[in-house]
Short mmCIF file of C-alpha atoms in Angstrom, two decimals:
data_model
loop_
_atom_site.label_atom_id
_atom_site.label_comp_id
_atom_site.label_asym_id
_atom_site.label_seq_id
_atom_site.Cartn_x
_atom_site.Cartn_y
_atom_site.Cartn_z
CA UNK A 179 -14.42 4.13 -21.44
CA UNK A 180 -16.70 2.94 -18.64
CA UNK A 181 -14.27 1.77 -15.98
CA UNK A 182 -17.06 0.03 -14.04
CA UNK A 183 -17.25 -2.53 -16.86
CA UNK A 184 -13.47 -3.03 -16.91
CA UNK A 185 -12.29 -4.92 -13.78
CA UNK A 186 -8.62 -4.68 -14.79
CA UNK A 187 -8.79 -0.90 -15.19
CA UNK A 188 -10.69 -0.59 -11.90
CA UNK A 189 -7.93 -2.49 -10.11
CA UNK A 190 -5.21 -0.33 -11.69
CA UNK A 191 -6.98 2.90 -10.73
CA UNK A 192 -7.61 1.61 -7.20
CA UNK A 193 -3.91 0.78 -6.83
CA UNK A 194 -2.92 4.25 -8.09
CA UNK A 195 -5.43 5.84 -5.70
CA UNK A 196 -4.04 3.91 -2.72
CA UNK A 197 -0.45 4.77 -3.69
CA UNK A 198 -1.34 8.47 -4.07
CA UNK A 199 -0.23 8.66 -7.71
CA UNK A 200 -3.78 9.28 -8.93
CA UNK A 201 -4.12 13.07 -8.60
CA UNK A 202 -6.12 16.09 -9.60
CA UNK A 203 -9.30 15.62 -11.58
CA UNK A 204 -8.70 11.89 -12.04
CA UNK A 205 -8.58 11.37 -8.27
CA UNK A 206 -11.77 13.39 -7.77
CA UNK A 207 -13.57 11.42 -10.49
CA UNK A 208 -12.44 8.15 -8.90
CA UNK A 209 -13.77 9.25 -5.49
CA UNK A 210 -17.10 10.31 -7.04
CA UNK A 211 -17.49 6.91 -8.72
CA UNK A 212 -16.43 5.04 -5.58
CA UNK A 213 -19.11 6.76 -3.49
CA UNK A 214 -21.79 5.05 -5.59
CA UNK A 215 -20.03 1.77 -6.37
CA UNK A 216 -19.25 -0.77 -3.67
CA UNK A 217 -16.91 -2.78 -5.90
CA UNK A 218 -14.73 0.24 -6.60
CA UNK A 219 -14.66 1.18 -2.89
CA UNK A 220 -13.67 -2.37 -2.03
CA UNK A 221 -10.85 -2.37 -4.60
CA UNK A 222 -9.40 0.82 -3.10
CA UNK A 223 -9.66 -0.54 0.44
CA UNK A 224 -7.96 -3.78 -0.61
CA UNK A 225 -4.99 -1.92 -2.07
CA UNK A 226 -4.75 0.34 0.98
CA UNK A 227 -4.72 -2.76 3.16
CA UNK A 228 -2.03 -4.41 1.00
CA UNK A 229 0.24 -1.38 1.09
CA UNK A 230 -0.31 -0.90 4.82
CA UNK A 231 0.69 -4.52 5.47
CA UNK A 232 3.88 -4.04 3.42
CA UNK A 233 4.76 -0.98 5.50
CA UNK A 234 4.13 -2.89 8.72
CA UNK A 235 6.57 -5.61 7.63
CA UNK A 236 9.34 -3.08 7.05
CA UNK A 237 11.53 -2.70 10.11
CA UNK A 238 12.61 0.78 11.06
CA UNK A 239 16.34 1.34 10.68
CA UNK A 240 18.68 4.28 10.97
CA UNK A 241 20.69 5.16 7.83
CA UNK A 242 24.04 3.40 7.73
CA UNK A 243 27.31 5.40 7.88
CA UNK A 244 27.83 4.50 4.21
CA UNK A 245 24.76 6.56 3.28
CA UNK A 246 26.15 9.66 4.96
CA UNK A 247 29.52 9.02 3.31
CA UNK A 248 27.86 8.90 -0.11
CA UNK A 249 26.11 12.19 0.60
CA UNK A 250 29.41 13.76 1.66
CA UNK A 251 31.07 12.46 -1.51
CA UNK A 252 28.33 14.00 -3.64
CA UNK A 253 28.68 17.34 -1.86
CA UNK A 254 32.46 17.32 -2.27
CA UNK A 255 32.17 16.39 -5.93
CA UNK A 256 29.75 19.25 -6.49
CA UNK A 257 32.12 21.69 -4.78
CA UNK A 258 35.00 20.53 -6.94
CA UNK A 259 32.91 20.85 -10.08
CA UNK A 260 31.92 24.41 -9.10
CA UNK A 261 35.58 25.27 -8.43
CA UNK A 262 36.59 23.99 -11.86
CA UNK A 263 33.79 25.94 -13.51
CA UNK A 264 34.90 29.11 -11.72
CA UNK A 265 38.47 28.46 -12.82
CA UNK A 266 37.42 28.15 -16.46
CA UNK A 267 35.51 31.42 -16.23
CA UNK A 268 38.57 33.40 -15.01
CA UNK A 269 39.98 36.06 -17.40
CA UNK A 270 41.90 34.50 -20.27
CA UNK A 271 44.39 37.35 -20.06
CA UNK A 272 45.84 35.77 -16.94
CA UNK A 273 47.04 32.85 -19.01
CA UNK A 274 49.16 35.17 -21.20
CA UNK A 275 50.96 36.59 -18.20
CA UNK A 276 52.91 33.38 -17.78
CA UNK A 277 52.13 33.35 -14.01
CA UNK A 278 50.57 30.68 -11.85
CA UNK A 279 47.55 30.42 -14.16
CA UNK A 280 49.68 28.78 -16.86
CA UNK A 281 51.19 26.31 -14.45
CA UNK A 282 51.12 22.79 -15.90
CA UNK A 283 50.96 21.31 -12.41
CA UNK A 284 47.81 23.30 -11.64
CA UNK A 285 46.02 21.96 -14.70
CA UNK A 286 47.16 18.44 -14.02
CA UNK A 287 45.83 18.76 -10.48
CA UNK A 288 42.54 20.18 -11.68
CA UNK A 289 42.17 17.43 -14.25
CA UNK A 290 42.86 14.77 -11.63
CA UNK A 291 40.37 16.37 -9.25
CA UNK A 292 37.72 16.48 -11.96
CA UNK A 293 38.33 12.84 -12.87
CA UNK A 294 38.15 11.82 -9.21
CA UNK A 295 34.90 13.74 -8.76
CA UNK A 296 33.41 12.09 -11.83
CA UNK A 297 34.39 8.64 -10.59
CA UNK A 298 32.91 9.33 -7.17
CA UNK A 299 29.66 10.56 -8.75
CA UNK A 300 29.39 7.50 -11.00
CA UNK A 301 30.18 5.03 -8.22
CA UNK A 302 27.76 6.75 -5.86
CA UNK A 303 25.05 6.69 -8.51
CA UNK A 304 25.62 3.00 -9.15
CA UNK A 305 25.42 2.25 -5.43
CA UNK A 306 22.22 4.24 -5.06
CA UNK A 307 20.69 2.60 -8.14
CA UNK A 308 21.61 -0.84 -6.82
CA UNK A 309 20.08 -0.03 -3.44
CA UNK A 310 16.89 1.32 -5.04
CA UNK A 311 16.63 -1.70 -7.34
CA UNK A 312 16.92 -4.00 -4.35
CA UNK A 313 14.18 -2.13 -2.50
CA UNK A 314 11.86 -2.30 -5.53
CA UNK A 315 12.47 -6.04 -5.89
CA UNK A 316 11.79 -6.55 -2.20
CA UNK A 317 8.54 -4.58 -2.44
CA UNK A 318 7.46 -6.56 -5.51
CA UNK A 319 8.18 -9.82 -3.72
CA UNK A 320 6.14 -8.77 -0.73
CA UNK A 321 3.22 -7.68 -2.88
CA UNK A 322 3.32 -10.95 -4.82
CA UNK A 323 3.26 -12.81 -1.49
CA UNK A 324 0.03 -11.12 -0.39
CA UNK A 325 -2.96 -13.45 -0.05
CA UNK A 326 -5.17 -14.24 -3.03
CA UNK A 327 -8.55 -12.55 -2.80
CA UNK A 328 -11.50 -14.39 -4.32
CA UNK A 329 -14.35 -12.60 -2.58
CA UNK A 330 -14.70 -9.16 -1.06
CA UNK A 331 -17.45 -7.33 0.81
CA UNK A 332 -17.79 -3.88 2.35
CA UNK A 333 -20.23 -4.10 5.24
CA UNK A 334 -21.99 -0.84 6.05
CA UNK A 335 -24.51 0.39 8.60
CA UNK A 336 -28.00 1.70 7.80
CA UNK A 337 -26.45 5.10 6.99
CA UNK A 338 -24.28 3.48 4.27
CA UNK A 339 -21.12 4.18 6.30
CA UNK A 340 -18.52 1.46 5.71
CA UNK A 341 -17.60 -0.33 8.92
CA UNK A 342 -15.95 -3.61 7.94
CA UNK A 343 -13.90 -4.80 4.98
CA UNK A 344 -14.15 -8.56 4.44
CA UNK A 345 -11.90 -10.53 2.07
CA UNK A 346 -11.63 -14.28 1.48
CA UNK A 347 -8.36 -16.03 0.64
CA UNK A 348 -9.16 -19.46 -0.87
CA UNK A 349 -5.52 -20.59 -0.86
CA UNK A 350 -5.23 -20.28 2.93
CA UNK A 351 -8.97 -20.76 3.60
CA UNK A 352 -9.10 -17.54 5.59
CA UNK A 353 -11.61 -14.75 5.97
CA UNK A 354 -9.93 -11.48 6.88
CA UNK A 355 -12.08 -8.79 8.49
CA UNK A 356 -10.67 -5.29 8.91
CA UNK A 357 -12.50 -2.61 10.84
CA UNK A 358 -12.72 0.58 8.78
CA UNK A 359 -15.28 2.40 10.91
CA UNK A 360 -15.42 3.76 14.44
CA UNK A 361 -17.84 1.24 15.96
CA UNK A 362 -16.59 -0.65 19.01
CA UNK A 363 -18.81 -3.12 20.84
CA UNK A 364 -19.10 -3.10 24.62
CA UNK A 365 -17.02 -5.49 26.71
CA UNK A 366 -19.99 -7.81 27.35
CA UNK A 367 -20.92 -8.05 23.65
CA UNK A 368 -19.47 -9.74 20.57
CA UNK A 369 -19.87 -9.22 16.85
CA UNK A 370 -20.77 -12.32 14.82
CA UNK A 371 -20.39 -12.72 11.06
CA UNK A 372 -23.21 -14.37 9.10
CA UNK A 373 -23.61 -15.70 5.57
CA UNK A 374 -27.09 -15.03 4.20
CA UNK A 375 -27.74 -17.63 1.47
CA UNK A 376 -30.97 -17.15 -0.52
CA UNK A 377 -33.87 -19.27 0.69
CA UNK A 378 -31.94 -20.60 3.69
CA UNK A 379 -31.33 -19.67 7.30
CA UNK A 380 -28.36 -17.43 8.20
CA UNK A 381 -25.15 -19.40 8.73
CA UNK A 382 -22.55 -18.28 11.26
CA UNK A 383 -19.04 -17.79 9.91
CA UNK A 384 -17.49 -16.97 13.25
CA UNK A 385 -17.32 -14.60 16.20
CA UNK A 386 -15.08 -11.52 15.98
CA UNK A 387 -12.62 -10.47 18.62
CA UNK A 388 -12.16 -6.79 19.43
CA UNK A 389 -8.95 -6.58 17.35
CA UNK A 390 -8.72 -4.18 14.39
CA UNK A 391 -8.03 -7.16 12.09
CA UNK A 392 -9.61 -10.59 12.61
CA UNK A 393 -8.92 -13.84 10.73
CA UNK A 394 -11.52 -16.60 10.58
CA UNK A 395 -11.19 -20.04 9.03
CA UNK A 396 -13.61 -20.70 6.17
CA UNK A 397 -13.91 -23.01 3.17
CA UNK A 398 -14.64 -22.01 -0.39
CA UNK A 399 -18.04 -23.69 -0.12
CA UNK A 400 -18.93 -21.28 2.68
CA UNK A 401 -18.63 -18.39 0.20
CA UNK A 402 -20.33 -19.92 -2.83
CA UNK A 403 -23.96 -19.06 -3.53
CA UNK A 404 -23.85 -16.39 -0.79
CA UNK A 405 -24.87 -12.97 -2.10
CA UNK A 406 -24.77 -11.15 1.25
CA UNK A 407 -22.85 -11.05 4.51
CA UNK A 408 -24.05 -9.48 7.76
CA UNK A 409 -22.74 -8.78 11.26
CA UNK A 410 -24.97 -8.91 14.31
CA UNK A 411 -24.42 -7.78 17.88
CA UNK A 412 -24.59 -10.78 20.21
CA UNK A 413 -23.85 -11.71 23.83
CA UNK A 414 -20.19 -12.26 24.65
CA UNK A 415 -18.88 -15.26 22.71
CA UNK A 416 -21.73 -15.32 20.20
CA UNK A 417 -24.89 -17.37 19.95
CA UNK A 418 -25.01 -21.14 20.55
CA UNK A 419 -23.98 -23.28 17.59
CA UNK A 420 -26.84 -24.05 15.21
CA UNK A 421 -28.93 -21.03 16.15
CA UNK A 422 -29.46 -17.83 14.21
CA UNK A 423 -28.79 -14.19 15.09
CA UNK A 424 -30.37 -13.10 18.35
CA UNK A 425 -29.31 -9.46 18.35
CA UNK A 426 -29.66 -6.57 15.92
CA UNK A 427 -27.94 -6.68 12.53
CA UNK A 428 -25.49 -3.77 12.57
CA UNK A 429 -23.68 -4.11 9.25
CA UNK A 430 -24.57 -5.67 5.94
CA UNK A 431 -23.16 -5.82 2.41
CA UNK A 432 -22.98 -7.71 -0.86
CA UNK A 433 -20.35 -10.43 -1.26
CA UNK A 434 -18.61 -9.82 -4.58
CA UNK A 435 -16.42 -12.29 -6.45
CA UNK A 436 -13.29 -10.61 -7.75
CA UNK A 437 -12.01 -11.02 -11.30
CA UNK A 438 -9.80 -14.09 -11.66
#
């Protein structure tokens, strides 16, 4: 199957790649395809950005005392189970001697200990499963709350090195630009984003700050009928409104509409 003609499969593979579950030969084949396909590279970058944002939302916290108590319970239950197994493996001849081995109290105690250990193990497992289920639900909720992405572009320099990932969220009317390269403009310069509609003059979409992630306001009409985006290097604050780029174009890339 040609995954490049299957947007759904491309998205699934990109998600697996970002999560790290795509391994071995499959991961190498994905990377080989992504090197020559901007859409596939963009899909992987989008998922990496989504997962990174989920991790940033998660507050760091030390394990609660209950977690350590559960671990201790598991260890104790395992010790008791090993003791019972060792007891069962003792020579049967000792039982015929009528000594302590045949003591009814001993067996009652062992049975009670085994039952207690089993209960602890089951309760601990239920608690852990409940905790894991809650974490999975929380992660799913956060992923479902991520912005919709209608358009995506990977802007690269003249050496085809990716420098900026651009996504457009129509619901919130936001362009999100994430720096993925090492370029940093000088303090007296600014980067400006341009739409390059066919047969028309470049249209400014906004001036970028020096932050790793920048959000610009844009309407859906700003993205329609625009095959290419570009970033130019301009004086601090960008060019005057209504004028075109005055500095060199540093990064450029196709604007791709994602599958809906």
